Structure formats: structure tokens, C-alpha cells
Amino acid sequence: MCRSIKTLREPFTPQVTDADMEAAALQYVRKISGFRAPAAHNAAAFDAAVAAVTAATRTLLDQLVVRGAGSAAADVG
């Protein structure tokens, strides 16, 4: 679906920043909304969606356990 979104978990990305997660969330929201930049009357909904997807991404990466890595994928942002 969003081919430009890179994998953000170990070992593909050893250190994930908040900016990495937000960029992926923005790509996702742009793709599903069909807007590169929303009109002013949709900006709040667009920004809220990016924030929610970023938070969900952080939660997911914090909780994933990568086998062979020896520990959970912690310290992602």
C-alpha cells in the first residue's frame, strides 16, 4: 500500500526516532485520505490522525519482541 514507508523494527532499523514514526504515520494518512495536504477545514482531523497513528506505531514497536535480538524492541523514541 505505502511503498515508501520503511520497516521500523529491529533489525531493519536499529534506532527509530520520533521523526521516523511521524513520517511513516504521515505517509499512511496521506495515502488513505487521498490528500497530500488537507484543506483548512480538514486540517484538525488530518493532524489528529497522524498523531494517533504515530502513537499506535510507538506502542507497537515498544511491545514487539524480536526473536534472536535478546530483548524487546525498546527505546524507540
mmCIF file as gemmi writes it, N, C-alpha and C atoms, coordinates in Angstrom:
data_model
loop_
_atom_site.group_PDB
_atom_site.id
_atom_site.type_symbol
_atom_site.label_atom_id
_atom_site.label_alt_id
_atom_site.label_comp_id
_atom_site.label_asym_id
_atom_site.label_entity_id
_atom_site.label_seq_id
_atom_site.pdbx_PDB_ins_code
_atom_site.Cartn_x
_atom_site.Cartn_y
_atom_site.Cartn_z
_atom_site.occupancy
_atom_site.B_iso_or_equiv
_atom_site.pdbx_formal_charge
_atom_site.auth_seq_id
_atom_site.auth_asym_id
_atom_site.pdbx_PDB_model_num
ATOM 1 N N . MET Axp A 1 ? 0.816 -1.186 0 1 0 ? 1 A 1
ATOM 2 C CA . MET Axp A 1 ? 0 0 0 1 0 ? 1 A 1
ATOM 3 C C . MET Axp A 1 ? 0.864 1.256 0 1 0 ? 1 A 1
ATOM 4 N N . CYS Axp A 2 ? 1.647 1.488 1.019 1 0 ? 2 A 1
ATOM 5 C CA . CYS Axp A 2 ? 2.514 2.666 1.096 1 0 ? 2 A 1
ATOM 6 C C . CYS Axp A 2 ? 3.947 2.194 0.925 1 0 ? 2 A 1
ATOM 7 N N . ARG Axp A 3 ? 4.364 2.106 -0.277 1 0 ? 3 A 1
ATOM 8 C CA . ARG Axp A 3 ? 5.678 1.513 -0.558 1 0 ? 3 A 1
ATOM 9 C C . ARG Axp A 3 ? 6.838 2.317 -0.01 1 0 ? 3 A 1
ATOM 10 N N . SER Axp A 4 ? 6.639 3.611 0.214 1 0 ? 4 A 1
ATOM 11 C CA . SER Axp A 4 ? 7.741 4.426 0.707 1 0 ? 4 A 1
ATOM 12 C C . SER Axp A 4 ? 7.905 4.361 2.225 1 0 ? 4 A 1
ATOM 13 N N . ILE Axp A 5 ? 6.994 3.697 2.914 1 0 ? 5 A 1
ATOM 14 C CA . ILE Axp A 5 ? 7.136 3.544 4.357 1 0 ? 5 A 1
ATOM 15 C C . ILE Axp A 5 ? 8.116 2.415 4.622 1 0 ? 5 A 1
ATOM 16 N N . LYS Axp A 6 ? 9.179 2.737 5.351 1 0 ? 6 A 1
ATOM 17 C CA . LYS Axp A 6 ? 10.186 1.716 5.627 1 0 ? 6 A 1
ATOM 18 C C . LYS Axp A 6 ? 9.84 0.948 6.897 1 0 ? 6 A 1
ATOM 19 N N . THR Axp A 7 ? 10.382 -0.236 7.008 1 0 ? 7 A 1
ATOM 20 C CA . THR Axp A 7 ? 10.21 -1.049 8.208 1 0 ? 7 A 1
ATOM 21 C C . THR Axp A 7 ? 10.951 -0.378 9.359 1 0 ? 7 A 1
ATOM 22 N N . LEU Axp A 8 ? 10.279 -0.25 10.49 1 0 ? 8 A 1
ATOM 23 C CA . LEU Axp A 8 ? 10.86 0.475 11.618 1 0 ? 8 A 1
ATOM 24 C C . LEU Axp A 8 ? 11.265 -0.409 12.789 1 0 ? 8 A 1
ATOM 25 N N . ARG Axp A 9 ? 11.251 -1.703 12.618 1 0 ? 9 A 1
ATOM 26 C CA . ARG Axp A 9 ? 11.635 -2.562 13.741 1 0 ? 9 A 1
ATOM 27 C C . ARG Axp A 9 ? 13.021 -3.138 13.506 1 0 ? 9 A 1
ATOM 28 N N . GLU Axp A 10 ? 13.615 -3.577 14.617 1 0 ? 10 A 1
ATOM 29 C CA . GLU Axp A 10 ? 14.907 -4.272 14.531 1 0 ? 10 A 1
ATOM 30 C C . GLU Axp A 10 ? 14.727 -5.538 13.702 1 0 ? 10 A 1
ATOM 31 N N . PRO Axp A 11 ? 15.676 -6.014 12.981 1 0 ? 11 A 1
ATOM 32 C CA . PRO Axp A 11 ? 17 -5.448 12.721 1 0 ? 11 A 1
ATOM 33 C C . PRO Axp A 11 ? 17.017 -4.502 11.516 1 0 ? 11 A 1
ATOM 34 N N . PHE Axp A 12 ? 15.863 -4.228 10.934 1 0 ? 12 A 1
ATOM 35 C CA . PHE Axp A 12 ? 15.808 -3.38 9.743 1 0 ? 12 A 1
ATOM 36 C C . PHE Axp A 12 ? 16.221 -1.945 10.034 1 0 ? 12 A 1
ATOM 37 N N . THR Axp A 13 ? 15.834 -1.428 11.175 1 0 ? 13 A 1
ATOM 38 C CA . THR Axp A 13 ? 16.19 -0.076 11.601 1 0 ? 13 A 1
ATOM 39 C C . THR Axp A 13 ? 16.648 -0.159 13.051 1 0 ? 13 A 1
ATOM 40 N N . PRO Axp A 14 ? 17.942 -0.077 13.292 1 0 ? 14 A 1
ATOM 41 C CA . PRO Axp A 14 ? 18.443 -0.265 14.652 1 0 ? 14 A 1
ATOM 42 C C . PRO Axp A 14 ? 17.974 0.792 15.641 1 0 ? 14 A 1
ATOM 43 N N . GLN Axp A 15 ? 17.813 2.041 15.209 1 0 ? 15 A 1
ATOM 44 C CA . GLN Axp A 15 ? 17.336 3.084 16.118 1 0 ? 15 A 1
ATOM 45 C C . GLN Axp A 15 ? 16.235 3.864 15.408 1 0 ? 15 A 1
ATOM 46 N N . VAL Axp A 16 ? 15.064 3.868 16 1 0 ? 16 A 1
ATOM 47 C CA . VAL Axp A 16 ? 13.91 4.546 15.423 1 0 ? 16 A 1
ATOM 48 C C . VAL Axp A 16 ? 13.659 5.829 16.204 1 0 ? 16 A 1
ATOM 49 N N . THR Axp A 17 ? 13.52 6.912 15.474 1 0 ? 17 A 1
ATOM 50 C CA . THR Axp A 17 ? 13.277 8.208 16.12 1 0 ? 17 A 1
ATOM 51 C C . THR Axp A 17 ? 11.788 8.563 16.043 1 0 ? 17 A 1
ATOM 52 N N . ASP Axp A 18 ? 11.395 9.546 16.832 1 0 ? 18 A 1
ATOM 53 C CA . ASP Axp A 18 ? 10.031 10.059 16.749 1 0 ? 18 A 1
ATOM 54 C C . ASP Axp A 18 ? 9.745 10.563 15.339 1 0 ? 18 A 1
ATOM 55 N N . ALA Axp A 19 ? 10.752 11.182 14.711 1 0 ? 19 A 1
ATOM 56 C CA . ALA Axp A 19 ? 10.578 11.694 13.343 1 0 ? 19 A 1
ATOM 57 C C . ALA Axp A 19 ? 10.319 10.559 12.358 1 0 ? 19 A 1
ATOM 58 N N . ASP Axp A 20 ? 10.988 9.413 12.544 1 0 ? 20 A 1
ATOM 59 C CA . ASP Axp A 20 ? 10.747 8.248 11.685 1 0 ? 20 A 1
ATOM 60 C C . ASP Axp A 20 ? 9.303 7.778 11.799 1 0 ? 20 A 1
ATOM 61 N N . MET Axp A 21 ? 8.816 7.697 13.04 1 0 ? 21 A 1
ATOM 62 C CA . MET Axp A 21 ? 7.448 7.223 13.258 1 0 ? 21 A 1
ATOM 63 C C . MET Axp A 21 ? 6.428 8.22 12.716 1 0 ? 21 A 1
ATOM 64 N N . GLU Axp A 22 ? 6.679 9.5 12.913 1 0 ? 22 A 1
ATOM 65 C CA . GLU Axp A 22 ? 5.753 10.51 12.417 1 0 ? 22 A 1
ATOM 66 C C . GLU Axp A 22 ? 5.737 10.555 10.887 1 0 ? 22 A 1
ATOM 67 N N . ALA Axp A 23 ? 6.9 10.374 10.265 1 0 ? 23 A 1
ATOM 68 C CA . ALA Axp A 23 ? 6.96 10.359 8.798 1 0 ? 23 A 1
ATOM 69 C C . ALA Axp A 23 ? 6.162 9.188 8.236 1 0 ? 23 A 1
ATOM 70 N N . ALA Axp A 24 ? 6.284 8.027 8.864 1 0 ? 24 A 1
ATOM 71 C CA . ALA Axp A 24 ? 5.523 6.857 8.421 1 0 ? 24 A 1
ATOM 72 C C . ALA Axp A 24 ? 4.021 7.097 8.612 1 0 ? 24 A 1
ATOM 73 N N . ALA Axp A 25 ? 3.653 7.684 9.733 1 0 ? 25 A 1
ATOM 74 C CA . ALA Axp A 25 ? 2.243 7.981 10.003 1 0 ? 25 A 1
ATOM 75 C C . ALA Axp A 25 ? 1.697 8.975 8.991 1 0 ? 25 A 1
ATOM 76 N N . LEU Axp A 26 ? 2.468 9.981 8.675 1 0 ? 26 A 1
ATOM 77 C CA . LEU Axp A 26 ? 2.043 10.98 7.698 1 0 ? 26 A 1
ATOM 78 C C . LEU Axp A 26 ? 1.833 10.342 6.332 1 0 ? 26 A 1
ATOM 79 N N . GLN Axp A 27 ? 2.742 9.477 5.917 1 0 ? 27 A 1
ATOM 80 C CA . GLN Axp A 27 ? 2.6 8.771 4.633 1 0 ? 27 A 1
ATOM 81 C C . GLN Axp A 27 ? 1.312 7.951 4.621 1 0 ? 27 A 1
ATOM 82 N N . TYR Axp A 28 ? 1.058 7.255 5.705 1 0 ? 28 A 1
ATOM 83 C CA . TYR Axp A 28 ? -0.141 6.42 5.81 1 0 ? 28 A 1
ATOM 84 C C . TYR Axp A 28 ? -1.415 7.268 5.712 1 0 ? 28 A 1
ATOM 85 N N . VAL Axp A 29 ? -1.473 8.341 6.488 1 0 ? 29 A 1
ATOM 86 C CA . VAL Axp A 29 ? -2.666 9.194 6.496 1 0 ? 29 A 1
ATOM 87 C C . VAL Axp A 29 ? -2.855 9.853 5.127 1 0 ? 29 A 1
ATOM 88 N N . ARG Axp A 30 ? -1.774 10.278 4.496 1 0 ? 30 A 1
ATOM 89 C CA . ARG Axp A 30 ? -1.877 10.842 3.15 1 0 ? 30 A 1
ATOM 90 C C . ARG Axp A 30 ? -2.458 9.825 2.177 1 0 ? 30 A 1
ATOM 91 N N . LYS Axp A 31 ? -1.991 8.604 2.282 1 0 ? 31 A 1
ATOM 92 C CA . LYS Axp A 31 ? -2.441 7.565 1.364 1 0 ? 31 A 1
ATOM 93 C C . LYS Axp A 31 ? -3.922 7.268 1.556 1 0 ? 31 A 1
ATOM 94 N N . ILE Axp A 32 ? -4.35 7.051 2.783 1 0 ? 32 A 1
ATOM 95 C CA . ILE Axp A 32 ? -5.742 6.647 2.986 1 0 ? 32 A 1
ATOM 96 C C . ILE Axp A 32 ? -6.722 7.801 2.825 1 0 ? 32 A 1
ATOM 97 N N . SER Axp A 33 ? -6.248 9.051 3.068 1 0 ? 33 A 1
ATOM 98 C CA . SER Axp A 33 ? -7.155 10.195 2.914 1 0 ? 33 A 1
ATOM 99 C C . SER Axp A 33 ? -7.215 10.687 1.473 1 0 ? 33 A 1
ATOM 100 N N . GLY Axp A 34 ? -6.159 10.411 0.723 1 0 ? 34 A 1
ATOM 101 C CA . GLY Axp A 34 ? -6.098 10.919 -0.638 1 0 ? 34 A 1
ATOM 102 C C . GLY Axp A 34 ? -5.638 12.36 -0.727 1 0 ? 34 A 1
ATOM 103 N N . PHE Axp A 35 ? -5.2 12.937 0.398 1 0 ? 35 A 1
ATOM 104 C CA . PHE Axp A 35 ? -4.73 14.319 0.438 1 0 ? 35 A 1
ATOM 105 C C . PHE Axp A 35 ? -3.255 14.37 0.786 1 0 ? 35 A 1
ATOM 106 N N . ARG Axp A 36 ? -2.49 15.121 -0.004 1 0 ? 36 A 1
ATOM 107 C CA . ARG Axp A 36 ? -1.101 15.376 0.381 1 0 ? 36 A 1
ATOM 108 C C . ARG Axp A 36 ? -1.093 16.382 1.523 1 0 ? 36 A 1
ATOM 109 N N . ALA Axp A 37 ? -1.909 17.398 1.397 1 0 ? 37 A 1
ATOM 110 C CA . ALA Axp A 37 ? -2.104 18.394 2.447 1 0 ? 37 A 1
ATOM 111 C C . ALA Axp A 37 ? -3.596 18.697 2.475 1 0 ? 37 A 1
ATOM 112 N N . PRO Axp A 38 ? -4.228 18.581 3.61 1 0 ? 38 A 1
ATOM 113 C CA . PRO Axp A 38 ? -5.674 18.779 3.674 1 0 ? 38 A 1
ATOM 114 C C . PRO Axp A 38 ? -6.056 20.258 3.585 1 0 ? 38 A 1
ATOM 115 N N . ALA Axp A 39 ? -7.279 20.497 3.183 1 0 ? 39 A 1
ATOM 116 C CA . ALA Axp A 39 ? -7.83 21.857 3.229 1 0 ? 39 A 1
ATOM 117 C C . ALA Axp A 39 ? -7.942 22.274 4.691 1 0 ? 39 A 1
ATOM 118 N N . ALA Axp A 40 ? -8.037 23.568 4.919 1 0 ? 40 A 1
ATOM 119 C CA . ALA Axp A 40 ? -8.075 24.095 6.285 1 0 ? 40 A 1
ATOM 120 C C . ALA Axp A 40 ? -9.176 23.462 7.119 1 0 ? 40 A 1
ATOM 121 N N . HIS Axp A 41 ? -10.323 23.19 6.512 1 0 ? 41 A 1
ATOM 122 C CA . HIS Axp A 41 ? -11.439 22.624 7.282 1 0 ? 41 A 1
ATOM 123 C C . HIS Axp A 41 ? -11.22 21.156 7.638 1 0 ? 41 A 1
ATOM 124 N N . ASN Axp A 42 ? -10.213 20.506 7.053 1 0 ? 42 A 1
ATOM 125 C CA . ASN Axp A 42 ? -9.887 19.117 7.383 1 0 ? 42 A 1
ATOM 126 C C . ASN Axp A 42 ? -8.561 18.97 8.124 1 0 ? 42 A 1
ATOM 127 N N . ALA Axp A 43 ? -7.874 20.075 8.349 1 0 ? 43 A 1
ATOM 128 C CA . ALA Axp A 43 ? -6.537 20.019 8.942 1 0 ? 43 A 1
ATOM 129 C C . ALA Axp A 43 ? -6.524 19.39 10.335 1 0 ? 43 A 1
ATOM 130 N N . ALA Axp A 44 ? -7.491 19.725 11.169 1 0 ? 44 A 1
ATOM 131 C CA . ALA Axp A 44 ? -7.508 19.181 12.537 1 0 ? 44 A 1
ATOM 132 C C . ALA Axp A 44 ? -7.686 17.669 12.518 1 0 ? 44 A 1
ATOM 133 N N . ALA Axp A 45 ? -8.592 17.179 11.678 1 0 ? 45 A 1
ATOM 134 C CA . ALA Axp A 45 ? -8.81 15.734 11.579 1 0 ? 45 A 1
ATOM 135 C C . ALA Axp A 45 ? -7.564 15.037 11.029 1 0 ? 45 A 1
ATOM 136 N N . PHE Axp A 46 ? -6.942 15.627 10.035 1 0 ? 46 A 1
ATOM 137 C CA . PHE Axp A 46 ? -5.731 15.081 9.425 1 0 ? 46 A 1
ATOM 138 C C . PHE Axp A 46 ? -4.606 15 10.461 1 0 ? 46 A 1
ATOM 139 N N . ASP Axp A 47 ? -4.377 16.114 11.172 1 0 ? 47 A 1
ATOM 140 C CA . ASP Axp A 47 ? -3.318 16.159 12.185 1 0 ? 47 A 1
ATOM 141 C C . ASP Axp A 47 ? -3.585 15.186 13.332 1 0 ? 47 A 1
ATOM 142 N N . ALA Axp A 48 ? -4.851 15.059 13.737 1 0 ? 48 A 1
ATOM 143 C CA . ALA Axp A 48 ? -5.207 14.111 14.798 1 0 ? 48 A 1
ATOM 144 C C . ALA Axp A 48 ? -4.944 12.683 14.353 1 0 ? 48 A 1
ATOM 145 N N . ALA Axp A 49 ? -5.228 12.393 13.093 1 0 ? 49 A 1
ATOM 146 C CA . ALA Axp A 49 ? -4.989 11.046 12.572 1 0 ? 49 A 1
ATOM 147 C C . ALA Axp A 49 ? -3.492 10.741 12.547 1 0 ? 49 A 1
ATOM 148 N N . VAL Axp A 50 ? -2.684 11.705 12.122 1 0 ? 50 A 1
ATOM 149 C CA . VAL Axp A 50 ? -1.226 11.499 12.124 1 0 ? 50 A 1
ATOM 150 C C . VAL Axp A 50 ? -0.739 11.246 13.547 1 0 ? 50 A 1
ATOM 151 N N . ALA Axp A 51 ? -1.22 12.007 14.504 1 0 ? 51 A 1
ATOM 152 C CA . ALA Axp A 51 ? -0.818 11.818 15.903 1 0 ? 51 A 1
ATOM 153 C C . ALA Axp A 51 ? -1.243 10.447 16.421 1 0 ? 51 A 1
ATOM 154 N N . ALA Axp A 52 ? -2.455 10.017 16.082 1 0 ? 52 A 1
ATOM 155 C CA . ALA Axp A 52 ? -2.951 8.712 16.547 1 0 ? 52 A 1
ATOM 156 C C . ALA Axp A 52 ? -2.158 7.564 15.938 1 0 ? 52 A 1
ATOM 157 N N . VAL Axp A 53 ? -1.847 7.665 14.66 1 0 ? 53 A 1
ATOM 158 C CA . VAL Axp A 53 ? -1.071 6.601 14.002 1 0 ? 53 A 1
ATOM 159 C C . VAL Axp A 53 ? 0.354 6.584 14.543 1 0 ? 53 A 1
ATOM 160 N N . THR Axp A 54 ? 0.916 7.763 14.81 1 0 ? 54 A 1
ATOM 161 C CA . THR Axp A 54 ? 2.255 7.826 15.407 1 0 ? 54 A 1
ATOM 162 C C . THR Axp A 54 ? 2.252 7.151 16.781 1 0 ? 54 A 1
ATOM 163 N N . ALA Axp A 55 ? 1.247 7.44 17.588 1 0 ? 55 A 1
ATOM 164 C CA . ALA Axp A 55 ? 1.15 6.827 18.922 1 0 ? 55 A 1
ATOM 165 C C . ALA Axp A 55 ? 0.971 5.316 18.829 1 0 ? 55 A 1
ATOM 166 N N . ALA Axp A 56 ? 0.143 4.872 17.898 1 0 ? 56 A 1
ATOM 167 C CA . ALA Axp A 56 ? -0.061 3.428 17.714 1 0 ? 56 A 1
ATOM 168 C C . ALA Axp A 56 ? 1.234 2.756 17.259 1 0 ? 56 A 1
ATOM 169 N N . THR Axp A 57 ? 1.985 3.437 16.408 1 0 ? 57 A 1
ATOM 170 C CA . THR Axp A 57 ? 3.268 2.902 15.944 1 0 ? 57 A 1
ATOM 171 C C . THR Axp A 57 ? 4.238 2.771 17.108 1 0 ? 57 A 1
ATOM 172 N N . ARG Axp A 58 ? 4.299 3.799 17.952 1 0 ? 58 A 1
ATOM 173 C CA . ARG Axp A 58 ? 5.183 3.763 19.125 1 0 ? 58 A 1
ATOM 174 C C . ARG Axp A 58 ? 4.802 2.604 20.052 1 0 ? 58 A 1
ATOM 175 N N . THR Axp A 59 ? 3.505 2.441 20.296 1 0 ? 59 A 1
ATOM 176 C CA . THR Axp A 59 ? 3.024 1.358 21.157 1 0 ? 59 A 1
ATOM 177 C C . THR Axp A 59 ? 3.41 0.004 20.57 1 0 ? 59 A 1
ATOM 178 N N . LEU Axp A 60 ? 3.171 -0.152 19.29 1 0 ? 60 A 1
ATOM 179 C CA . LEU Axp A 60 ? 3.506 -1.423 18.627 1 0 ? 60 A 1
ATOM 180 C C . LEU Axp A 60 ? 4.99 -1.725 18.748 1 0 ? 60 A 1
ATOM 181 N N . LEU Axp A 61 ? 5.837 -0.763 18.401 1 0 ? 61 A 1
ATOM 182 C CA . LEU Axp A 61 ? 7.277 -1.005 18.444 1 0 ? 61 A 1
ATOM 183 C C . LEU Axp A 61 ? 7.775 -1.243 19.86 1 0 ? 61 A 1
ATOM 184 N N . ASP Axp A 62 ? 7.169 -0.577 20.844 1 0 ? 62 A 1
ATOM 185 C CA . ASP Axp A 62 ? 7.553 -0.794 22.24 1 0 ? 62 A 1
ATOM 186 C C . ASP Axp A 62 ? 7.204 -2.196 22.722 1 0 ? 62 A 1
ATOM 187 N N . GLN Axp A 63 ? 6.158 -2.785 22.162 1 0 ? 63 A 1
ATOM 188 C CA . GLN Axp A 63 ? 5.68 -4.075 22.631 1 0 ? 63 A 1
ATOM 189 C C . GLN Axp A 63 ? 6.172 -5.271 21.818 1 0 ? 63 A 1
ATOM 190 N N . LEU Axp A 64 ? 6.712 -5.025 20.635 1 0 ? 64 A 1
ATOM 191 C CA . LEU Axp A 64 ? 7.202 -6.136 19.824 1 0 ? 64 A 1
ATOM 192 C C . LEU Axp A 64 ? 8.404 -6.8 20.469 1 0 ? 64 A 1
ATOM 193 N N . VAL Axp A 65 ? 8.448 -8.105 20.371 1 0 ? 65 A 1
ATOM 194 C CA . VAL Axp A 65 ? 9.612 -8.868 20.814 1 0 ? 65 A 1
ATOM 195 C C . VAL Axp A 65 ? 10.221 -9.457 19.553 1 0 ? 65 A 1
ATOM 196 N N . VAL Axp A 66 ? 11.476 -9.093 19.302 1 0 ? 66 A 1
ATOM 197 C CA . VAL Axp A 66 ? 12.181 -9.561 18.106 1 0 ? 66 A 1
ATOM 198 C C . VAL Axp A 66 ? 13.014 -10.773 18.492 1 0 ? 66 A 1
ATOM 199 N N . ARG Axp A 67 ? 12.631 -11.908 17.956 1 0 ? 67 A 1
ATOM 200 C CA . ARG Axp A 67 ? 13.36 -13.144 18.284 1 0 ? 67 A 1
ATOM 201 C C . ARG Axp A 67 ? 14.781 -13.059 17.792 1 0 ? 67 A 1
ATOM 202 N N . GLY Axp A 68 ? 15.692 -13.527 18.609 1 0 ? 68 A 1
ATOM 203 C CA . GLY Axp A 68 ? 17.094 -13.504 18.26 1 0 ? 68 A 1
ATOM 204 C C . GLY Axp A 68 ? 17.78 -12.195 18.624 1 0 ? 68 A 1
ATOM 205 N N . ALA Axp A 69 ? 16.987 -11.185 18.987 1 0 ? 69 A 1
ATOM 206 C CA . ALA Axp A 69 ? 17.58 -9.904 19.376 1 0 ? 69 A 1
ATOM 207 C C . ALA Axp A 69 ? 17.915 -9.884 20.861 1 0 ? 69 A 1
ATOM 208 N N . GLY Axp A 70 ? 17.322 -10.808 21.62 1 0 ? 70 A 1
ATOM 209 C CA . GLY Axp A 70 ? 17.627 -10.909 23.041 1 0 ? 70 A 1
ATOM 210 C C . GLY Axp A 70 ? 16.766 -10.071 23.943 1 0 ? 70 A 1
ATOM 211 N N . SER Axp A 71 ? 15.972 -9.148 23.37 1 0 ? 71 A 1
ATOM 212 C CA . SER Axp A 71 ? 15.105 -8.322 24.209 1 0 ? 71 A 1
ATOM 213 C C . SER Axp A 71 ? 14.005 -7.715 23.35 1 0 ? 71 A 1
ATOM 214 N N . ALA Axp A 72 ? 13.087 -7.061 24.03 1 0 ? 72 A 1
ATOM 215 C CA . ALA Axp A 72 ? 12.016 -6.356 23.324 1 0 ? 72 A 1
ATOM 216 C C . ALA Axp A 72 ? 12.595 -5.181 22.555 1 0 ? 72 A 1
ATOM 217 N N . ALA Axp A 73 ? 11.888 -4.75 21.545 1 0 ? 73 A 1
ATOM 218 C CA . ALA Axp A 73 ? 12.327 -3.592 20.759 1 0 ? 73 A 1
ATOM 219 C C . ALA Axp A 73 ? 12.017 -2.325 21.549 1 0 ? 73 A 1
ATOM 220 N N . ALA Axp A 74 ? 12.869 -2.041 22.523 1 0 ? 74 A 1
ATOM 221 C CA . ALA Axp A 74 ? 12.643 -0.898 23.414 1 0 ? 74 A 1
ATOM 222 C C . ALA Axp A 74 ? 13.457 0.301 22.94 1 0 ? 74 A 1
ATOM 223 N N . ASP Axp A 75 ? 13.236 1.403 23.614 1 0 ? 75 A 1
ATOM 224 C CA . ASP Axp A 75 ? 13.951 2.646 23.339 1 0 ? 75 A 1
ATOM 225 C C . ASP Axp A 75 ? 13.807 3.068 21.881 1 0 ? 75 A 1
ATOM 226 N N . VAL Axp A 76 ? 12.558 3.148 21.425 1 0 ? 76 A 1
ATOM 227 C CA . VAL Axp A 76 ? 12.321 3.521 20.039 1 0 ? 76 A 1
ATOM 228 C C . VAL Axp A 76 ? 12.005 4.99 19.874 1 0 ? 76 A 1
ATOM 229 N N . GLY Axp A 77 ? 12.178 5.751 20.835 1 0 ? 77 A 1
ATOM 230 C CA . GLY Axp A 77 ? 11.916 7.171 20.604 1 0 ? 77 A 1
ATOM 231 C C . GLY Axp A 77 ? 11.881 7.937 21.796 1 0 ? 77 A 1
